[in-house]
PDB file of C-alpha atoms and ligand atoms in Angstrom:
ATOM      1  CA  UNK A1472     157.385 129.590  83.049  1.00 94.00           C
ATOM      2  CA  UNK A1473     160.367 131.219  84.878  1.00 97.00           C
ATOM      3  CA  UNK A1474     162.773 132.875  82.501  1.00 97.00           C
ATOM      4  CA  UNK A1475     166.176 134.220  82.973  1.00 98.00           C
ATOM      5  CA  UNK A1476     168.844 136.075  81.246  1.00 98.00           C
ATOM      6  CA  UNK A1477     172.312 134.641  82.211  1.00 98.00           C
ATOM      7  CA  UNK A1478     175.944 134.646  81.400  1.00 98.00           C
ATOM      8  CA  UNK A1479     178.203 131.554  81.127  1.00 97.00           C
ATOM      9  CA  UNK A1480     182.003 131.752  80.172  1.00 94.00           C
ATOM     10  CA  UNK A1481     181.258 135.363  78.919  1.00 94.00           C
ATOM     11  CA  UNK A1482     178.236 134.577  76.653  1.00 96.00           C
ATOM     12  CA  UNK A1483     174.988 135.569  77.171  1.00 97.00           C
ATOM     13  CA  UNK A1484     171.920 133.263  76.997  1.00 97.00           C
ATOM     14  CA  UNK A1485     168.193 132.643  77.765  1.00 97.00           C
ATOM     15  CA  UNK A1486     166.964 129.843  79.912  1.00 97.00           C
ATOM     16  CA  UNK A1487     164.380 128.634  82.252  1.00 96.00           C
ATOM     17  CA  UNK A1488     165.123 128.602  85.691  1.00 97.00           C
ATOM     18  CA  UNK A1489     164.035 125.890  88.364  1.00 97.00           C
ATOM     19  CA  UNK A1490     164.695 127.610  91.543  1.00 97.00           C
ATOM     20  CA  UNK A1491     164.046 124.418  93.824  1.00 96.00           C
ATOM     21  CA  UNK A1492     166.376 122.349  91.802  1.00 96.00           C
ATOM     22  CA  UNK A1493     168.789 125.176  91.557  1.00 97.00           C
ATOM     23  CA  UNK A1494     169.355 124.846  88.037  1.00 97.00           C
ATOM     24  CA  UNK A1495     168.927 126.684  84.653  1.00 97.00           C
ATOM     25  CA  UNK A1496     167.828 124.989  81.390  1.00 97.00           C
ATOM     26  CA  UNK A1497     169.017 126.652  78.461  1.00 97.00           C
ATOM     27  CA  UNK A1498     166.467 127.483  75.810  1.00 95.00           C
ATOM     28  CA  UNK A1499     166.880 125.507  72.577  1.00 90.00           C
ATOM     29  CA  UNK A1500     166.743 128.424  70.262  1.00 92.00           C
ATOM     30  CA  UNK A1501     168.066 130.961  72.524  1.00 92.00           C
ATOM     31  CA  UNK A1502     170.711 132.020  69.825  1.00 95.00           C
ATOM     32  CA  UNK A1503     168.908 131.082  66.520  1.00 94.00           C
ATOM     33  CA  UNK A1504     165.093 132.488  67.339  1.00 94.00           C
ATOM     34  CA  UNK A1505     165.914 135.134  69.810  1.00 96.00           C
ATOM     35  CA  UNK A1506     169.476 136.152  69.436  1.00 97.00           C
ATOM     36  CA  UNK A1507     170.019 135.635  73.205  1.00 97.00           C
ATOM     37  CA  UNK A1508     167.643 138.835  73.862  1.00 98.00           C
ATOM     38  CA  UNK A1509     164.565 138.507  76.009  1.00 98.00           C
ATOM     39  CA  UNK A1510     162.897 141.383  74.347  1.00 98.00           C
ATOM     40  CA  UNK A1511     163.072 139.681  71.134  1.00 97.00           C
ATOM     41  CA  UNK A1512     161.772 136.516  72.994  1.00 96.00           C
ATOM     42  CA  UNK A1513     158.814 138.522  73.990  1.00 97.00           C
ATOM     43  CA  UNK A1514     158.276 139.826  70.586  1.00 96.00           C
ATOM     44  CA  UNK A1515     157.881 136.160  69.259  1.00 94.00           C
ATOM     45  CA  UNK A1516     155.956 135.105  72.141  1.00 92.00           C
ATOM     46  CA  UNK A1517     154.029 138.041  73.683  1.00 90.00           C
ATOM     47  CA  UNK A1518     151.507 135.776  75.345  1.00 87.00           C
ATOM     48  CA  UNK A1519     153.509 133.026  76.685  1.00 73.00           C
ATOM     49  CA  UNK A1520     151.473 130.282  78.146  1.00 68.00           C
ATOM     50  CA  UNK A1521     153.360 127.199  76.884  1.00 71.00           C
ATOM     51  CA  UNK A1522     156.465 125.893  77.988  1.00 74.00           C
ATOM     52  CA  UNK A1523     159.499 126.543  75.605  1.00 85.00           C
ATOM     53  CA  UNK A1524     161.799 123.786  74.674  1.00 86.00           C
ATOM     54  CA  UNK A1525     164.944 123.708  76.639  1.00 90.00           C
ATOM     55  CA  UNK A1526     168.113 121.460  77.064  1.00 89.00           C
ATOM     56  CA  UNK A1527     167.178 118.356  78.835  1.00 88.00           C
ATOM     57  CA  UNK A1528     170.423 118.939  80.995  1.00 93.00           C
ATOM     58  CA  UNK A1529     170.534 121.688  83.505  1.00 95.00           C
ATOM     59  CA  UNK A1530     173.244 124.065  84.733  1.00 97.00           C
ATOM     60  CA  UNK A1531     173.878 124.582  88.446  1.00 98.00           C
ATOM     61  CA  UNK A1532     172.958 127.969  89.145  1.00 97.00           C
ATOM     62  CA  UNK A1533     176.209 128.696  90.917  1.00 96.00           C
ATOM     63  CA  UNK A1534     178.028 128.100  87.561  1.00 97.00           C
ATOM     64  CA  UNK A1535     176.451 131.158  85.993  1.00 98.00           C
ATOM     65  CA  UNK A1536     175.996 134.853  86.561  1.00 98.00           C
ATOM     66  CA  UNK A1537     172.351 135.915  86.376  1.00 98.00           C
ATOM     67  CA  UNK A1538     171.759 139.156  84.748  1.00 98.00           C
ATOM     68  CA  UNK A1539     168.582 141.375  84.980  1.00 98.00           C
ATOM     69  CA  UNK A1540     165.926 139.510  82.966  1.00 98.00           C
ATOM     70  CA  UNK A1541     166.128 142.401  80.256  1.00 98.00           C
ATOM     71  CA  UNK A1542     169.569 143.700  81.283  1.00 98.00           C
ATOM     72  CA  UNK A1543     169.257 146.651  78.729  1.00 97.00           C
ATOM     73  CA  UNK A1544     165.675 147.792  78.121  1.00 98.00           C
ATOM     74  CA  UNK A1545     164.966 149.541  74.945  1.00 97.00           C
ATOM     75  CA  UNK A1546     163.548 152.562  76.810  1.00 97.00           C
ATOM     76  CA  UNK A1547     162.798 154.111  79.982  1.00 98.00           C
ATOM     77  CA  UNK A1548     161.132 152.113  82.631  1.00 98.00           C
ATOM     78  CA  UNK A1549     157.614 153.440  83.564  1.00 98.00           C
ATOM     79  CA  UNK A1550     157.145 153.879  87.264  1.00 98.00           C
ATOM     80  CA  UNK A1551     154.269 154.665  89.454  1.00 97.00           C
ATOM     81  CA  UNK A1552     154.433 157.172  92.606  1.00 95.00           C
ATOM     82  CA  UNK A1553     152.415 156.842  95.520  1.00 93.00           C
ATOM     83  CA  UNK A1554     150.391 153.866  94.594  1.00 94.00           C
ATOM     84  CA  UNK A1555     149.984 152.410  98.101  1.00 93.00           C
ATOM     85  CA  UNK A1556     148.011 154.238 100.647  1.00 89.00           C
ATOM     86  CA  UNK A1557     149.976 153.977 103.706  1.00 89.00           C
ATOM     87  CA  UNK A1558     153.232 154.795 101.460  1.00 87.00           C
ATOM     88  CA  UNK A1559     151.438 157.779  99.952  1.00 87.00           C
ATOM     89  CA  UNK A1560     150.846 159.136 103.529  1.00 87.00           C
ATOM     90  CA  UNK A1561     154.546 158.462 104.810  1.00 88.00           C
ATOM     91  CA  UNK A1562     155.931 160.207 101.542  1.00 88.00           C
ATOM     92  CA  UNK A1563     153.716 163.107 101.678  1.00 86.00           C
ATOM     93  CA  UNK A1564     154.303 163.613 105.376  1.00 86.00           C
ATOM     94  CA  UNK A1565     158.001 163.183 105.158  1.00 88.00           C
ATOM     95  CA  UNK A1566     158.834 166.506 103.618  1.00 85.00           C
ATOM     96  CA  UNK A1567     160.584 164.826 100.540  1.00 87.00           C
ATOM     97  CA  UNK A1568     157.545 165.274  98.523  1.00 85.00           C
ATOM     98  CA  UNK A1569     157.870 168.411  96.016  1.00 82.00           C
ATOM     99  CA  UNK A1570     154.733 167.523  94.177  1.00 77.00           C
ATOM    100  CA  UNK A1571     151.765 167.933  96.782  1.00 73.00           C
ATOM    101  CA  UNK A1572     151.193 169.702 100.095  1.00 71.00           C
ATOM    102  CA  UNK A1573     151.343 167.948 103.198  1.00 67.00           C
ATOM    103  CA  UNK A1574     147.925 166.131 103.992  1.00 68.00           C
ATOM    104  CA  UNK A1575     147.355 165.907 100.191  1.00 73.00           C
ATOM    105  CA  UNK A1576     148.019 162.288 100.623  1.00 74.00           C
ATOM    106  CA  UNK A1577     146.419 160.231  97.885  1.00 84.00           C
ATOM    107  CA  UNK A1578     146.493 161.019  94.139  1.00 89.00           C
ATOM    108  CA  UNK A1579     143.550 161.553  92.099  1.00 91.00           C
ATOM    109  CA  UNK A1580     145.245 159.948  89.045  1.00 94.00           C
ATOM    110  CA  UNK A1581     148.280 157.725  88.864  1.00 96.00           C
ATOM    111  CA  UNK A1582     151.523 159.635  89.097  1.00 95.00           C
ATOM    112  CA  UNK A1583     153.712 158.225  86.303  1.00 97.00           C
ATOM    113  CA  UNK A1584     157.459 158.935  85.959  1.00 97.00           C
ATOM    114  CA  UNK A1585     160.301 156.835  84.520  1.00 98.00           C
ATOM    115  CA  UNK A1586     163.928 155.734  85.125  1.00 98.00           C
ATOM    116  CA  UNK A1587     166.577 155.672  82.608  1.00 98.00           C
ATOM    117  CA  UNK A1588     167.546 152.152  81.030  1.00 98.00           C
ATOM    118  CA  UNK A1589     170.987 152.782  82.506  1.00 98.00           C
ATOM    119  CA  UNK A1590     169.586 152.229  86.013  1.00 98.00           C
ATOM    120  CA  UNK A1591     168.935 148.430  85.537  1.00 98.00           C
ATOM    121  CA  UNK A1592     171.372 146.042  87.341  1.00 98.00           C
ATOM    122  CA  UNK A1593     171.141 142.214  88.404  1.00 98.00           C
ATOM    123  CA  UNK A1594     170.278 140.354  91.580  1.00 98.00           C
ATOM    124  CA  UNK A1595     173.707 140.150  93.184  1.00 98.00           C
ATOM    125  CA  UNK A1596     175.090 143.372  91.577  1.00 98.00           C
ATOM    126  CA  UNK A1597     176.191 146.395  93.886  1.00 98.00           C
ATOM    127  CA  UNK A1598     174.130 149.554  94.027  1.00 98.00           C
ATOM    128  CA  UNK A1599     176.619 152.385  93.894  1.00 98.00           C
ATOM    129  CA  UNK A1600     175.605 154.798  96.689  1.00 94.00           C
ATOM    130  CA  UNK A1601     176.654 157.990  94.523  1.00 97.00           C
ATOM    131  CA  UNK A1602     178.106 159.506  97.440  1.00 96.00           C
ATOM    132  CA  UNK A1603     179.276 162.520  95.249  1.00 96.00           C
ATOM    133  CA  UNK A1604     175.712 163.677  94.589  1.00 96.00           C
ATOM    134  CA  UNK A1605     173.430 162.150  97.152  1.00 97.00           C
ATOM    135  CA  UNK A1606     173.582 161.333 100.926  1.00 97.00           C
ATOM    136  CA  UNK A1607     169.986 160.199 100.933  1.00 98.00           C
ATOM    137  CA  UNK A1608     169.675 156.961  99.235  1.00 98.00           C
ATOM    138  CA  UNK A1609     166.523 155.109  99.701  1.00 98.00           C
ATOM    139  CA  UNK A1610     164.937 151.559  98.703  1.00 98.00           C
ATOM    140  CA  UNK A1611     161.651 150.904  97.268  1.00 98.00           C
ATOM    141  CA  UNK A1612     160.571 147.195  96.803  1.00 98.00           C
ATOM    142  CA  UNK A1613     158.206 146.672  93.969  1.00 98.00           C
ATOM    143  CA  UNK A1614     156.010 144.439  91.501  1.00 98.00           C
ATOM    144  CA  UNK A1615     157.017 145.143  87.949  1.00 98.00           C
ATOM    145  CA  UNK A1616     155.068 144.371  84.944  1.00 98.00           C
ATOM    146  CA  UNK A1617     156.585 143.303  81.643  1.00 98.00           C
ATOM    147  CA  UNK A1618     154.297 144.081  78.678  1.00 98.00           C
ATOM    148  CA  UNK A1619     153.844 141.386  75.989  1.00 97.00           C
ATOM    149  CA  UNK A1620     151.532 142.320  73.127  1.00 97.00           C
ATOM    150  CA  UNK A1621     152.020 146.234  72.670  1.00 97.00           C
ATOM    151  CA  UNK A1622     149.207 148.534  72.175  1.00 98.00           C
ATOM    152  CA  UNK A1623     147.617 152.032  72.320  1.00 98.00           C
ATOM    153  CA  UNK A1624     144.302 152.814  73.885  1.00 98.00           C
ATOM    154  CA  UNK A1625     144.419 149.312  75.772  1.00 98.00           C
ATOM    155  CA  UNK A1626     141.197 149.177  78.103  1.00 98.00           C
ATOM    156  CA  UNK A1627     141.369 147.818  81.492  1.00 98.00           C
ATOM    157  CA  UNK A1628     139.229 144.951  80.468  1.00 98.00           C
ATOM    158  CA  UNK A1629     141.817 143.801  78.012  1.00 98.00           C
ATOM    159  CA  UNK A1630     144.842 144.807  80.047  1.00 98.00           C
ATOM    160  CA  UNK A1631     145.926 141.453  81.296  1.00 98.00           C
ATOM    161  CA  UNK A1632     146.151 140.400  77.733  1.00 97.00           C
ATOM    162  CA  UNK A1633     148.839 142.573  77.139  1.00 98.00           C
ATOM    163  CA  UNK A1634     151.009 141.205  80.050  1.00 98.00           C
ATOM    164  CA  UNK A1635     153.757 139.028  79.259  1.00 97.00           C
ATOM    165  CA  UNK A1636     154.905 138.366  83.044  1.00 98.00           C
ATOM    166  CA  UNK A1637     156.115 139.916  86.184  1.00 98.00           C
ATOM    167  CA  UNK A1638     159.565 140.515  88.061  1.00 98.00           C
ATOM    168  CA  UNK A1639     161.021 142.344  91.195  1.00 98.00           C
ATOM    169  CA  UNK A1640     162.396 145.908  90.993  1.00 98.00           C
ATOM    170  CA  UNK A1641     163.925 147.837  93.524  1.00 98.00           C
ATOM    171  CA  UNK A1642     163.291 151.565  92.681  1.00 98.00           C
ATOM    172  CA  UNK A1643     166.316 152.865  94.507  1.00 98.00           C
ATOM    173  CA  UNK A1644     165.770 156.800  95.000  1.00 98.00           C
ATOM    174  CA  UNK A1645     168.136 159.448  95.853  1.00 98.00           C
ATOM    175  CA  UNK A1646     165.656 161.390  97.943  1.00 97.00           C
ATOM    176  CA  UNK A1647     167.839 164.770  98.157  1.00 96.00           C
ATOM    177  CA  UNK A1648     167.866 164.893  94.423  1.00 96.00           C
ATOM    178  CA  UNK A1649     164.157 163.956  94.197  1.00 96.00           C
ATOM    179  CA  UNK A1650     163.339 166.934  96.151  1.00 94.00           C
ATOM    180  CA  UNK A1651     165.954 169.273  94.964  1.00 95.00           C
ATOM    181  CA  UNK A1652     164.990 168.957  91.263  1.00 95.00           C
ATOM    182  CA  UNK A1653     161.080 168.776  91.746  1.00 91.00           C
ATOM    183  CA  UNK A1654     160.721 166.465  88.912  1.00 93.00           C
ATOM    184  CA  UNK A1655     161.864 162.852  90.097  1.00 94.00           C
ATOM    185  CA  UNK A1656     163.941 161.968  86.988  1.00 97.00           C
ATOM    186  CA  UNK A1657     167.186 162.628  88.292  1.00 97.00           C
ATOM    187  CA  UNK A1658     166.620 161.397  91.687  1.00 98.00           C
ATOM    188  CA  UNK A1659     165.204 158.148  90.244  1.00 98.00           C
ATOM    189  CA  UNK A1660     167.730 157.594  87.374  1.00 98.00           C
ATOM    190  CA  UNK A1661     171.227 157.446  88.925  1.00 98.00           C
ATOM    191  CA  UNK A1662     173.117 154.611  87.229  1.00 98.00           C
ATOM    192  CA  UNK A1663     172.752 151.278  88.953  1.00 98.00           C
ATOM    193  CA  UNK A1664     169.647 152.333  90.792  1.00 98.00           C
ATOM    194  CA  UNK A1665     167.101 149.693  89.385  1.00 98.00           C
ATOM    195  CA  UNK A1666     168.066 146.262  90.585  1.00 98.00           C
ATOM    196  CA  UNK A1667     165.717 143.990  88.697  1.00 98.00           C
ATOM    197  CA  UNK A1668     164.981 140.221  88.745  1.00 98.00           C
ATOM    198  CA  UNK A1669     166.137 137.361  89.396  1.00 98.00           C
ATOM    199  CA  UNK A1670     163.687 136.058  86.807  1.00 98.00           C
ATOM    200  CA  UNK A1671     160.552 136.890  84.744  1.00 98.00           C
ATOM    201  CA  UNK A1672     157.341 134.525  85.750  1.00 97.00           C
ATOM    202  CA  UNK A1673     155.224 134.469  82.891  1.00 96.00           C
ATOM    203  CA  UNK A1674     151.554 135.639  83.369  1.00 96.00           C
ATOM    204  CA  UNK A1675     150.096 132.304  83.973  1.00 94.00           C
ATOM    205  CA  UNK A1676     152.446 131.498  86.551  1.00 94.00           C
ATOM    206  CA  UNK A1677     151.446 134.172  89.371  1.00 95.00           C
ATOM    207  CA  UNK A1678     148.338 135.978  90.491  1.00 97.00           C
ATOM    208  CA  UNK A1679     149.612 139.224  90.158  1.00 97.00           C
ATOM    209  CA  UNK A1680     146.942 140.748  92.218  1.00 97.00           C
ATOM    210  CA  UNK A1681     147.487 138.763  95.250  1.00 97.00           C
ATOM    211  CA  UNK A1682     151.248 138.719  96.004  1.00 98.00           C
ATOM    212  CA  UNK A1683     153.112 139.295  99.234  1.00 98.00           C
ATOM    213  CA  UNK A1684     155.830 141.938  98.821  1.00 98.00           C
ATOM    214  CA  UNK A1685     158.397 142.095 101.539  1.00 98.00           C
ATOM    215  CA  UNK A1686     161.723 143.824 101.858  1.00 98.00           C
ATOM    216  CA  UNK A1687     164.646 143.615 104.507  1.00 98.00           C
ATOM    217  CA  UNK A1688     167.467 146.034 105.054  1.00 98.00           C
ATOM    218  CA  UNK A1689     170.359 144.054 106.842  1.00 98.00           C
ATOM    219  CA  UNK A1690     167.625 141.381 108.051  1.00 95.00           C
ATOM    220  CA  UNK A1691     165.258 143.985 109.227  1.00 98.00           C
ATOM    221  CA  UNK A1692     161.832 143.571 107.719  1.00 98.00           C
ATOM    222  CA  UNK A1693     161.171 147.040 106.770  1.00 98.00           C
ATOM    223  CA  UNK A1694     158.341 146.419 103.991  1.00 98.00           C
ATOM    224  CA  UNK A1695     155.406 143.875 104.176  1.00 97.00           C
ATOM    225  CA  UNK A1696     152.532 144.265 102.009  1.00 97.00           C
ATOM    226  CA  UNK A1697     150.398 142.635  99.237  1.00 97.00           C
ATOM    227  CA  UNK A1698     149.830 143.739  95.437  1.00 97.00           C
ATOM    228  CA  UNK A1699     146.024 143.571  96.243  1.00 96.00           C
ATOM    229  CA  UNK A1700     146.351 146.910  98.156  1.00 95.00           C
ATOM    230  CA  UNK A1701     147.632 149.026  94.840  1.00 96.00           C
ATOM    231  CA  UNK A1702     145.548 152.176  94.766  1.00 96.00           C
ATOM    232  CA  UNK A1703     145.589 151.950  91.010  1.00 97.00           C
ATOM    233  CA  UNK A1704     145.693 148.193  89.918  1.00 98.00           C
ATOM    234  CA  UNK A1705     147.557 146.952  86.987  1.00 98.00           C
ATOM    235  CA  UNK A1706     144.557 147.373  84.417  1.00 98.00           C
ATOM    236  CA  UNK A1707     144.142 151.127  85.456  1.00 98.00           C
ATOM    237  CA  UNK A1708     147.768 151.697  85.190  1.00 98.00           C
ATOM    238  CA  UNK A1709     148.100 149.932  81.693  1.00 98.00           C
ATOM    239  CA  UNK A1710     144.952 151.906  80.513  1.00 98.00           C
ATOM    240  CA  UNK A1711     146.325 155.089  81.830  1.00 98.00           C
ATOM    241  CA  UNK A1712     149.758 154.907  80.228  1.00 98.00           C
ATOM    242  CA  UNK A1713     148.408 153.503  76.807  1.00 98.00           C
ATOM    243  CA  UNK A1714     145.746 156.146  76.292  1.00 98.00           C
ATOM    244  CA  UNK A1715     148.233 158.177  74.357  1.00 97.00           C
ATOM    245  CA  UNK A1716     151.621 156.485  74.702  1.00 98.00           C
ATOM    246  CA  UNK A1717     152.349 153.099  72.645  1.00 98.00           C
ATOM    247  CA  UNK A1718     153.173 150.311  74.805  1.00 98.00           C
ATOM    248  CA  UNK A1719     155.531 147.830  73.294  1.00 98.00           C
ATOM    249  CA  UNK A1720     156.790 144.420  73.806  1.00 98.00           C
ATOM    250  CA  UNK A1721     159.310 144.324  76.643  1.00 98.00           C
ATOM    251  CA  UNK A1722     158.209 147.584  78.281  1.00 98.00           C
ATOM    252  CA  UNK A1723     158.662 147.625  82.029  1.00 98.00           C
ATOM    253  CA  UNK A1724     155.991 149.213  84.411  1.00 98.00           C
ATOM    254  CA  UNK A1725     157.030 149.364  88.064  1.00 98.00           C
ATOM    255  CA  UNK A1726     153.860 149.560  90.171  1.00 98.00           C
ATOM    256  CA  UNK A1727     154.894 151.400  92.982  1.00 98.00           C
ATOM    257  CA  UNK A1728     156.230 150.618  96.499  1.00 97.00           C
ATOM    258  CA  UNK A1729     154.244 150.024  99.637  1.00 96.00           C
ATOM    259  CA  UNK A1730     154.967 151.690 103.019  1.00 94.00           C
ATOM    260  CA  UNK A1731     158.162 151.255 105.043  1.00 96.00           C
ATOM    261  CA  UNK A1732     160.821 153.090 102.909  1.00 97.00           C
ATOM    262  CA  UNK A1733     163.658 154.897 104.795  1.00 96.00           C
ATOM    263  CA  UNK A1734     161.818 158.275 104.646  1.00 95.00           C
ATOM    264  CA  UNK A1735     158.991 156.770 106.456  1.00 93.00           C
ATOM    265  CA  UNK A1736     160.979 156.615 109.419  1.00 95.00           C
ATOM    266  CA  UNK A1737     161.495 159.719 112.014  1.00 93.00           C
ATOM    267  CA  UNK A1738     164.391 160.244 111.613  1.00 95.00           C
ATOM    268  CA  UNK A1739     164.731 158.887 108.052  1.00 96.00           C
ATOM    269  CA  UNK A1740     166.841 155.747 107.711  1.00 97.00           C
ATOM    270  CA  UNK A1741     168.982 156.275 104.478  1.00 98.00           C
ATOM    271  CA  UNK A1742     170.910 153.427 102.805  1.00 98.00           C
ATOM    272  CA  UNK A1743     174.770 153.354 103.683  1.00 97.00           C
ATOM    273  CA  UNK A1744     177.768 151.445 101.916  1.00 97.00           C
ATOM    274  CA  UNK A1745     177.448 147.811 103.188  1.00 98.00           C
ATOM    275  CA  UNK A1746     173.778 147.722 103.558  1.00 98.00           C
ATOM    276  CA  UNK A1747     172.321 144.869 101.980  1.00 98.00           C
ATOM    277  CA  UNK A1748     168.609 145.094 100.506  1.00 98.00           C
ATOM    278  CA  UNK A1749     166.519 142.030 100.117  1.00 98.00           C
ATOM    279  CA  UNK A1750     163.037 141.966  98.257  1.00 98.00           C
ATOM    280  CA  UNK A1751     160.942 138.852  98.134  1.00 98.00           C
ATOM    281  CA  UNK A1752     157.820 138.606  96.170  1.00 98.00           C
ATOM    282  CA  UNK A1753     155.743 135.500  96.098  1.00 94.00           C
ATOM    283  CA  UNK A1754     156.738 133.245  93.005  1.00 96.00           C
ATOM    284  CA  UNK A1755     159.205 135.888  91.753  1.00 98.00           C
ATOM    285  CA  UNK A1756     162.186 134.914  94.023  1.00 98.00           C
ATOM    286  CA  UNK A1757     164.645 136.929  95.768  1.00 98.00           C
ATOM    287  CA  UNK A1758     166.248 140.079  94.660  1.00 98.00           C
ATOM    288  CA  UNK A1759     169.258 141.072  96.770  1.00 98.00           C
ATOM    289  CA  UNK A1760     171.797 143.794  96.439  1.00 98.00           C
ATOM    290  CA  UNK A1761     174.427 145.408  98.500  1.00 98.00           C
ATOM    291  CA  UNK A1762     175.070 149.285  98.591  1.00 98.00           C
ATOM    292  CA  UNK A1763     178.632 150.200  97.811  1.00 97.00           C
TER     293      UNK A1763
HETATM  294 MG1  LIG B2513     158.845 153.608  93.175  1.00 71.03          MG
END
């Protein structure tokens, strides 16, 4: 099932999207059962493997404004650094990595950082270029995991039982701030720097360990990879984070970006106002945003 949060005539609702038909079918109990809130829905149905009842009549997609599936996460988004081999190499060799020496390419353990909830914007929203604080904005196409059943001390073998579904995230990064402040938080958390969506595909809907991930900047293909090439796979990430941190329904783990980001080029190719970044992941749709 593909779930969306959308706005129609100023009111937020939850629905099922049928991308082929170009329609959204409102969830019957969006307001009464879930208060039009995706995290509340996830709390009620943490392992959703049935189709929830919807209105029989769909709404044309162009009649609504899609929001991020979880427009206001309740806490920071967990993110993973250097989780594809070729990207780990390009990042470490770029000179923008304050956390390791050149040549120290592949981490021994997952690198976990977070982005503030205020970074989240929707498919179609503009990404502010933050020219007052950064001149080096970069894109990172990523597969994001949405936690269903929470828990602490989750073992790899049970990890997928805790996944509600998946979506696309663009971990937009201010490289100059990431380097300047050594800790990555500021460079990763500027307002509007986490486009997410357009929908959540429930876990039964996609094979998360074999998904093509592609990213274009102004129609030029920059990233082209597969989630099977993650250095630390989804079960390892869930086990690592939950060892001492309780994961909760609706928590988001963005699994890291493959090679082909702007700093992978020599000279680096940073984003500029007017640039359009488009990300596609098999089964998860298209996430497109313009830099302004
Ligand atoms: Mg990233």
